[in-house]
Amino acid sequence: MQIAICDDEKEIREMLAEKIRQLYPKAALAFYPSGQTLLLSDHHPDILLLDIQMAGKNGMETAREFRRTNKNTILIFVTALEEYVFQAFDVGAFHYLVKPFEDKKLEEILRNAIRELEDRKTRKTENPGRETSSLMIMAGGKHITVNTEEIIYGEVFNRKVILHTIHEDIEYYGKMKELQEKVGEDFYRPHRAYLVNFNYIRKYDATTIYLERGQALMAKQNYSEFVKCYLKYNQRKGRRNDKY
């Protein structure tokens, strides 16, 4: 496992390195004192801890360029600046860790990142050539990374979006339209208040979509387009469409 630390403060680099070595002594570490040195290297780390407030090219600018050639690296921002959290969505950040932080929080985030690496390897073995995606949301005062493949459906309730995943329900303030744009073609919005993942549909009719856990409403005017999109989804996945 390769972990890179990019921060223009030597003390921060050394502090993060010490904590990582205590948790994962076999991890290979690489250090970069600026965004430019990171971008000039040919290193493709599994995990990157990246500061935002740096001299010269800041961390957000660095992340955008880094993503052009490092799409699979798990990116974790480690910064004292909270105002960039929503921009972190655009570069596929796994987490946004605000300084100062407790050791337990860093340990939790690294543990989740490593679990994600292991899950990716498993999914790649089972589904070669298939890419996965995730999104980061602010829920309950915490930055949470959600694997889009684990979202069964989303719904709007009391000005909040509720993500019903295979593990839990997550509420956050957001817009369904923005969620729809991020999750991709495996999802469909059958009603203004619902967004469903085709993969978890068990059956449907002209008024309701019955999912693996829960159900969503179907707007009458969307039924025909929904059926067409669901057929195309099943064709992509090599499935039969008999869930009606």
Short mmCIF file of C-alpha atoms in Angstrom, two decimals:
data_model
loop_
_atom_site.label_atom_id
_atom_site.label_comp_id
_atom_site.label_asym_id
_atom_site.label_seq_id
_atom_site.Cartn_x
_atom_site.Cartn_y
_atom_site.Cartn_z
CA MET A 1 0.00 0.00 0.00
CA GLN A 2 1.39 3.39 -1.03
CA ILE A 3 0.39 6.57 0.80
CA ALA A 4 1.50 10.06 -0.28
CA ILE A 5 1.47 13.19 1.89
CA CYS A 6 1.45 16.59 0.21
CA ASP A 7 1.75 19.55 2.59
CA ASP A 8 4.04 22.56 2.54
CA GLU A 9 4.62 22.38 6.31
CA LYS A 10 7.33 19.90 7.24
CA GLU A 11 5.96 19.50 10.76
CA ILE A 12 2.58 18.42 9.39
CA ARG A 13 4.16 15.94 6.97
CA GLU A 14 6.20 14.41 9.77
CA MET A 15 3.23 14.31 12.15
CA LEU A 16 1.02 12.53 9.62
CA ALA A 17 3.82 10.14 8.72
CA GLU A 18 4.39 9.21 12.36
CA LYS A 19 0.69 8.47 12.92
CA ILE A 20 0.47 6.43 9.72
CA ARG A 21 3.54 4.37 10.60
CA GLN A 22 2.06 3.58 14.00
CA LEU A 23 -1.12 2.31 12.35
CA TYR A 24 0.33 0.75 9.19
CA PRO A 25 4.08 0.13 9.56
CA LYS A 26 4.29 -1.68 6.22
CA ALA A 27 2.85 1.21 4.20
CA ALA A 28 5.23 2.87 1.74
CA LEU A 29 5.22 6.65 2.29
CA ALA A 30 6.06 9.44 -0.14
CA PHE A 31 6.34 13.14 0.75
CA TYR A 32 5.73 16.27 -1.34
CA PRO A 33 6.32 19.82 -0.03
CA SER A 34 4.14 21.43 -2.73
CA GLY A 35 1.45 20.68 -5.24
CA GLN A 36 3.89 21.24 -8.07
CA THR A 37 6.35 18.60 -6.83
CA LEU A 38 3.49 16.12 -6.58
CA LEU A 39 2.34 16.84 -10.13
CA LEU A 40 5.87 16.54 -11.51
CA SER A 41 6.37 13.10 -9.99
CA ASP A 42 5.37 9.87 -11.69
CA HIS A 43 4.06 8.42 -8.43
CA HIS A 44 0.54 6.92 -8.43
CA PRO A 45 -0.29 6.42 -4.74
CA ASP A 46 -3.16 4.36 -3.44
CA ILE A 47 -4.02 7.09 -0.93
CA LEU A 48 -3.14 10.79 -1.03
CA LEU A 49 -3.35 13.13 1.99
CA LEU A 50 -3.45 16.62 0.50
CA ASP A 51 -3.41 20.05 2.14
CA ILE A 52 -5.33 22.90 0.49
CA GLN A 53 -3.66 26.03 1.82
CA MET A 54 -0.22 25.84 0.26
CA ALA A 55 2.11 28.37 -1.31
CA GLY A 56 2.01 28.47 -5.09
CA LYS A 57 -0.52 25.98 -6.47
CA ASN A 58 -3.09 25.32 -3.78
CA GLY A 59 -4.46 21.88 -2.96
CA MET A 60 -7.70 22.22 -4.88
CA GLU A 61 -5.89 23.28 -8.06
CA THR A 62 -3.40 20.47 -7.50
CA ALA A 63 -6.21 17.94 -7.05
CA ARG A 64 -7.87 18.93 -10.34
CA GLU A 65 -4.64 18.41 -12.27
CA PHE A 66 -3.73 15.28 -10.30
CA ARG A 67 -7.06 13.67 -11.22
CA ARG A 68 -6.25 13.83 -14.93
CA THR A 69 -3.75 11.02 -14.55
CA ASN A 70 -4.68 9.54 -11.15
CA LYS A 71 -8.38 8.75 -11.26
CA ASN A 72 -8.25 5.84 -8.83
CA THR A 73 -6.22 7.35 -5.99
CA ILE A 74 -8.24 7.78 -2.80
CA LEU A 75 -7.98 11.49 -2.09
CA ILE A 76 -8.25 12.81 1.47
CA PHE A 77 -8.00 16.55 2.06
CA VAL A 78 -6.28 17.45 5.35
CA THR A 79 -6.76 21.18 5.85
CA ALA A 80 -7.66 23.99 8.23
CA LEU A 81 -10.00 25.50 5.62
CA GLU A 82 -13.63 24.40 5.81
CA GLU A 83 -14.93 26.54 2.94
CA TYR A 84 -13.62 24.23 0.19
CA VAL A 85 -15.63 21.21 1.28
CA PHE A 86 -18.20 21.49 -1.51
CA GLN A 87 -15.50 21.85 -4.17
CA ALA A 88 -14.12 18.55 -2.92
CA PHE A 89 -17.08 16.87 -4.66
CA ASP A 90 -15.71 17.96 -8.03
CA VAL A 91 -12.41 16.14 -7.61
CA GLY A 92 -13.86 12.96 -6.13
CA ALA A 93 -12.50 13.40 -2.61
CA PHE A 94 -12.99 10.46 -0.28
CA HIS A 95 -12.98 12.61 2.84
CA TYR A 96 -12.37 16.15 4.06
CA LEU A 97 -10.47 16.19 7.35
CA VAL A 98 -10.36 19.57 9.10
CA LYS A 99 -7.38 20.48 11.29
CA PRO A 100 -7.03 20.14 14.20
CA PHE A 101 -8.32 16.60 14.43
CA GLU A 102 -8.14 13.75 16.91
CA ASP A 103 -5.98 10.70 16.28
CA LYS A 104 -9.09 8.52 16.38
CA LYS A 105 -10.61 10.48 13.51
CA LEU A 106 -7.55 10.03 11.31
CA GLU A 107 -7.46 6.35 12.18
CA GLU A 108 -11.14 5.98 11.27
CA ILE A 109 -10.72 7.70 7.91
CA LEU A 110 -7.62 5.69 6.99
CA ARG A 111 -9.35 2.48 8.01
CA ASN A 112 -12.31 3.34 5.78
CA ALA A 113 -9.99 4.29 2.92
CA ILE A 114 -8.13 0.99 3.14
CA ARG A 115 -11.41 -0.89 3.28
CA GLU A 116 -12.44 0.94 0.11
CA LEU A 117 -9.16 -0.11 -1.55
CA GLU A 118 -9.84 -3.73 -0.63
CA ASP A 119 -13.43 -3.51 -1.86
CA ARG A 120 -12.25 -2.08 -5.16
CA LYS A 121 -9.86 -4.97 -5.65
CA THR A 122 -12.67 -7.42 -4.94
CA ARG A 123 -15.06 -5.66 -7.32
CA LYS A 124 -12.37 -5.49 -10.00
CA THR A 125 -11.79 -9.23 -9.70
CA GLU A 126 -15.49 -9.99 -9.86
CA ASN A 127 -16.27 -7.38 -12.52
CA PRO A 128 -13.11 -6.72 -14.59
CA GLY A 129 -13.12 -3.40 -16.43
CA ARG A 130 -15.88 -1.94 -14.28
CA GLU A 131 -15.28 1.38 -12.50
CA THR A 132 -16.98 2.48 -9.29
CA SER A 133 -17.84 5.97 -8.12
CA SER A 134 -18.57 7.71 -4.86
CA LEU A 135 -19.83 11.03 -3.62
CA MET A 136 -19.14 13.03 -0.49
CA ILE A 137 -21.91 14.67 1.52
CA MET A 138 -22.21 16.64 4.75
CA ALA A 139 -24.53 14.82 7.16
CA GLY A 140 -24.89 15.41 10.88
CA GLY A 141 -21.90 17.74 10.89
CA LYS A 142 -19.66 15.08 9.35
CA HIS A 143 -18.27 14.58 5.87
CA ILE A 144 -19.37 11.16 4.65
CA THR A 145 -18.28 9.30 1.53
CA VAL A 146 -21.02 7.18 -0.03
CA ASN A 147 -20.40 4.49 -2.63
CA THR A 148 -23.05 5.14 -5.30
CA GLU A 149 -23.38 1.41 -5.95
CA GLU A 150 -24.69 1.01 -2.40
CA ILE A 151 -27.49 3.57 -2.80
CA ILE A 152 -30.84 1.81 -3.25
CA TYR A 153 -32.80 5.01 -3.72
CA GLY A 154 -32.96 8.63 -2.66
CA GLU A 155 -35.97 10.67 -1.67
CA VAL A 156 -36.77 14.25 -0.70
CA PHE A 157 -38.41 14.79 2.68
CA ASN A 158 -38.76 18.06 4.64
CA ARG A 159 -36.20 19.84 2.43
CA LYS A 160 -33.67 17.09 3.02
CA VAL A 161 -32.41 14.31 0.77
CA ILE A 162 -32.51 10.87 2.35
CA LEU A 163 -30.17 8.26 0.86
CA HIS A 164 -31.40 4.74 1.53
CA THR A 165 -28.30 2.55 1.19
CA ILE A 166 -27.79 -1.16 1.72
CA HIS A 167 -26.37 -0.38 5.19
CA GLU A 168 -28.21 2.66 6.52
CA ASP A 169 -30.30 5.77 5.80
CA ILE A 170 -28.37 9.04 5.49
CA GLU A 171 -30.05 12.46 5.65
CA TYR A 172 -28.45 15.65 4.40
CA TYR A 173 -29.37 19.07 3.07
CA GLY A 174 -29.08 19.00 -0.70
CA LYS A 175 -30.92 19.02 -4.00
CA MET A 176 -32.17 15.95 -5.80
CA LYS A 177 -31.15 17.43 -9.15
CA GLU A 178 -27.52 17.68 -8.03
CA LEU A 179 -27.59 14.11 -6.73
CA GLN A 180 -29.07 12.91 -10.03
CA GLU A 181 -26.26 14.55 -11.98
CA LYS A 182 -23.60 12.87 -9.85
CA VAL A 183 -24.77 9.25 -9.69
CA GLY A 184 -24.90 8.48 -13.43
CA GLU A 185 -26.95 6.37 -15.82
CA ASP A 186 -27.66 3.48 -13.46
CA PHE A 187 -30.16 5.72 -11.69
CA TYR A 188 -33.52 7.13 -12.79
CA ARG A 189 -35.80 9.81 -11.38
CA PRO A 190 -39.38 8.48 -11.78
CA HIS A 191 -40.89 11.22 -9.62
CA ARG A 192 -39.66 14.63 -8.51
CA ALA A 193 -39.23 13.30 -4.96
CA TYR A 194 -37.45 10.02 -5.82
CA LEU A 195 -34.29 8.75 -7.48
CA VAL A 196 -33.90 4.98 -7.83
CA ASN A 197 -30.99 2.66 -8.55
CA PHE A 198 -31.98 0.25 -11.32
CA ASN A 199 -29.92 -2.49 -9.71
CA TYR A 200 -32.22 -2.77 -6.69
CA ILE A 201 -35.58 -2.81 -8.48
CA ARG A 202 -37.62 -5.92 -7.68
CA LYS A 203 -40.81 -5.07 -9.58
CA TYR A 204 -42.73 -2.05 -10.81
CA ASP A 205 -46.03 -0.86 -12.22
CA ALA A 206 -47.40 2.43 -13.53
CA THR A 207 -47.61 4.01 -10.07
CA THR A 208 -44.93 2.39 -7.90
CA ILE A 209 -41.39 1.01 -8.05
CA TYR A 210 -40.75 -1.72 -5.49
CA LEU A 211 -37.13 -1.87 -4.42
CA GLU A 212 -35.01 -4.28 -2.41
CA ARG A 213 -35.70 -2.09 0.61
CA GLY A 214 -38.57 0.39 0.30
CA GLN A 215 -40.49 1.76 -2.64
CA ALA A 216 -40.71 4.89 -4.78
CA LEU A 217 -43.56 6.66 -6.52
CA MET A 218 -43.86 6.72 -10.30
CA ALA A 219 -45.16 9.86 -11.97
CA LYS A 220 -47.63 8.88 -14.69
CA GLN A 221 -45.90 10.98 -17.36
CA ASN A 222 -42.54 9.28 -16.63
CA TYR A 223 -43.63 5.66 -16.86
CA SER A 224 -42.95 5.14 -20.56
CA GLU A 225 -39.46 6.68 -20.41
CA PHE A 226 -38.69 4.74 -17.24
CA VAL A 227 -39.48 1.43 -18.95
CA LYS A 228 -37.26 2.32 -21.91
CA CYS A 229 -34.35 3.30 -19.65
CA TYR A 230 -34.76 0.21 -17.51
CA LEU A 231 -34.73 -2.00 -20.60
CA LYS A 232 -31.51 -0.35 -21.75
CA TYR A 233 -29.99 -0.85 -18.30
CA ASN A 234 -30.84 -4.56 -18.35
CA GLN A 235 -29.37 -4.88 -21.83
CA ARG A 236 -26.12 -3.33 -20.60
CA LYS A 237 -26.03 -5.74 -17.69
CA GLY A 238 -27.14 -8.75 -19.72
CA ARG A 239 -30.34 -9.20 -17.73
CA ARG A 240 -33.92 -10.06 -18.56
CA ASN A 241 -36.63 -7.49 -17.84
CA ASP A 242 -39.54 -9.38 -16.27
CA LYS A 243 -40.17 -7.36 -13.10
CA TYR A 244 -43.71 -6.16 -13.71
#
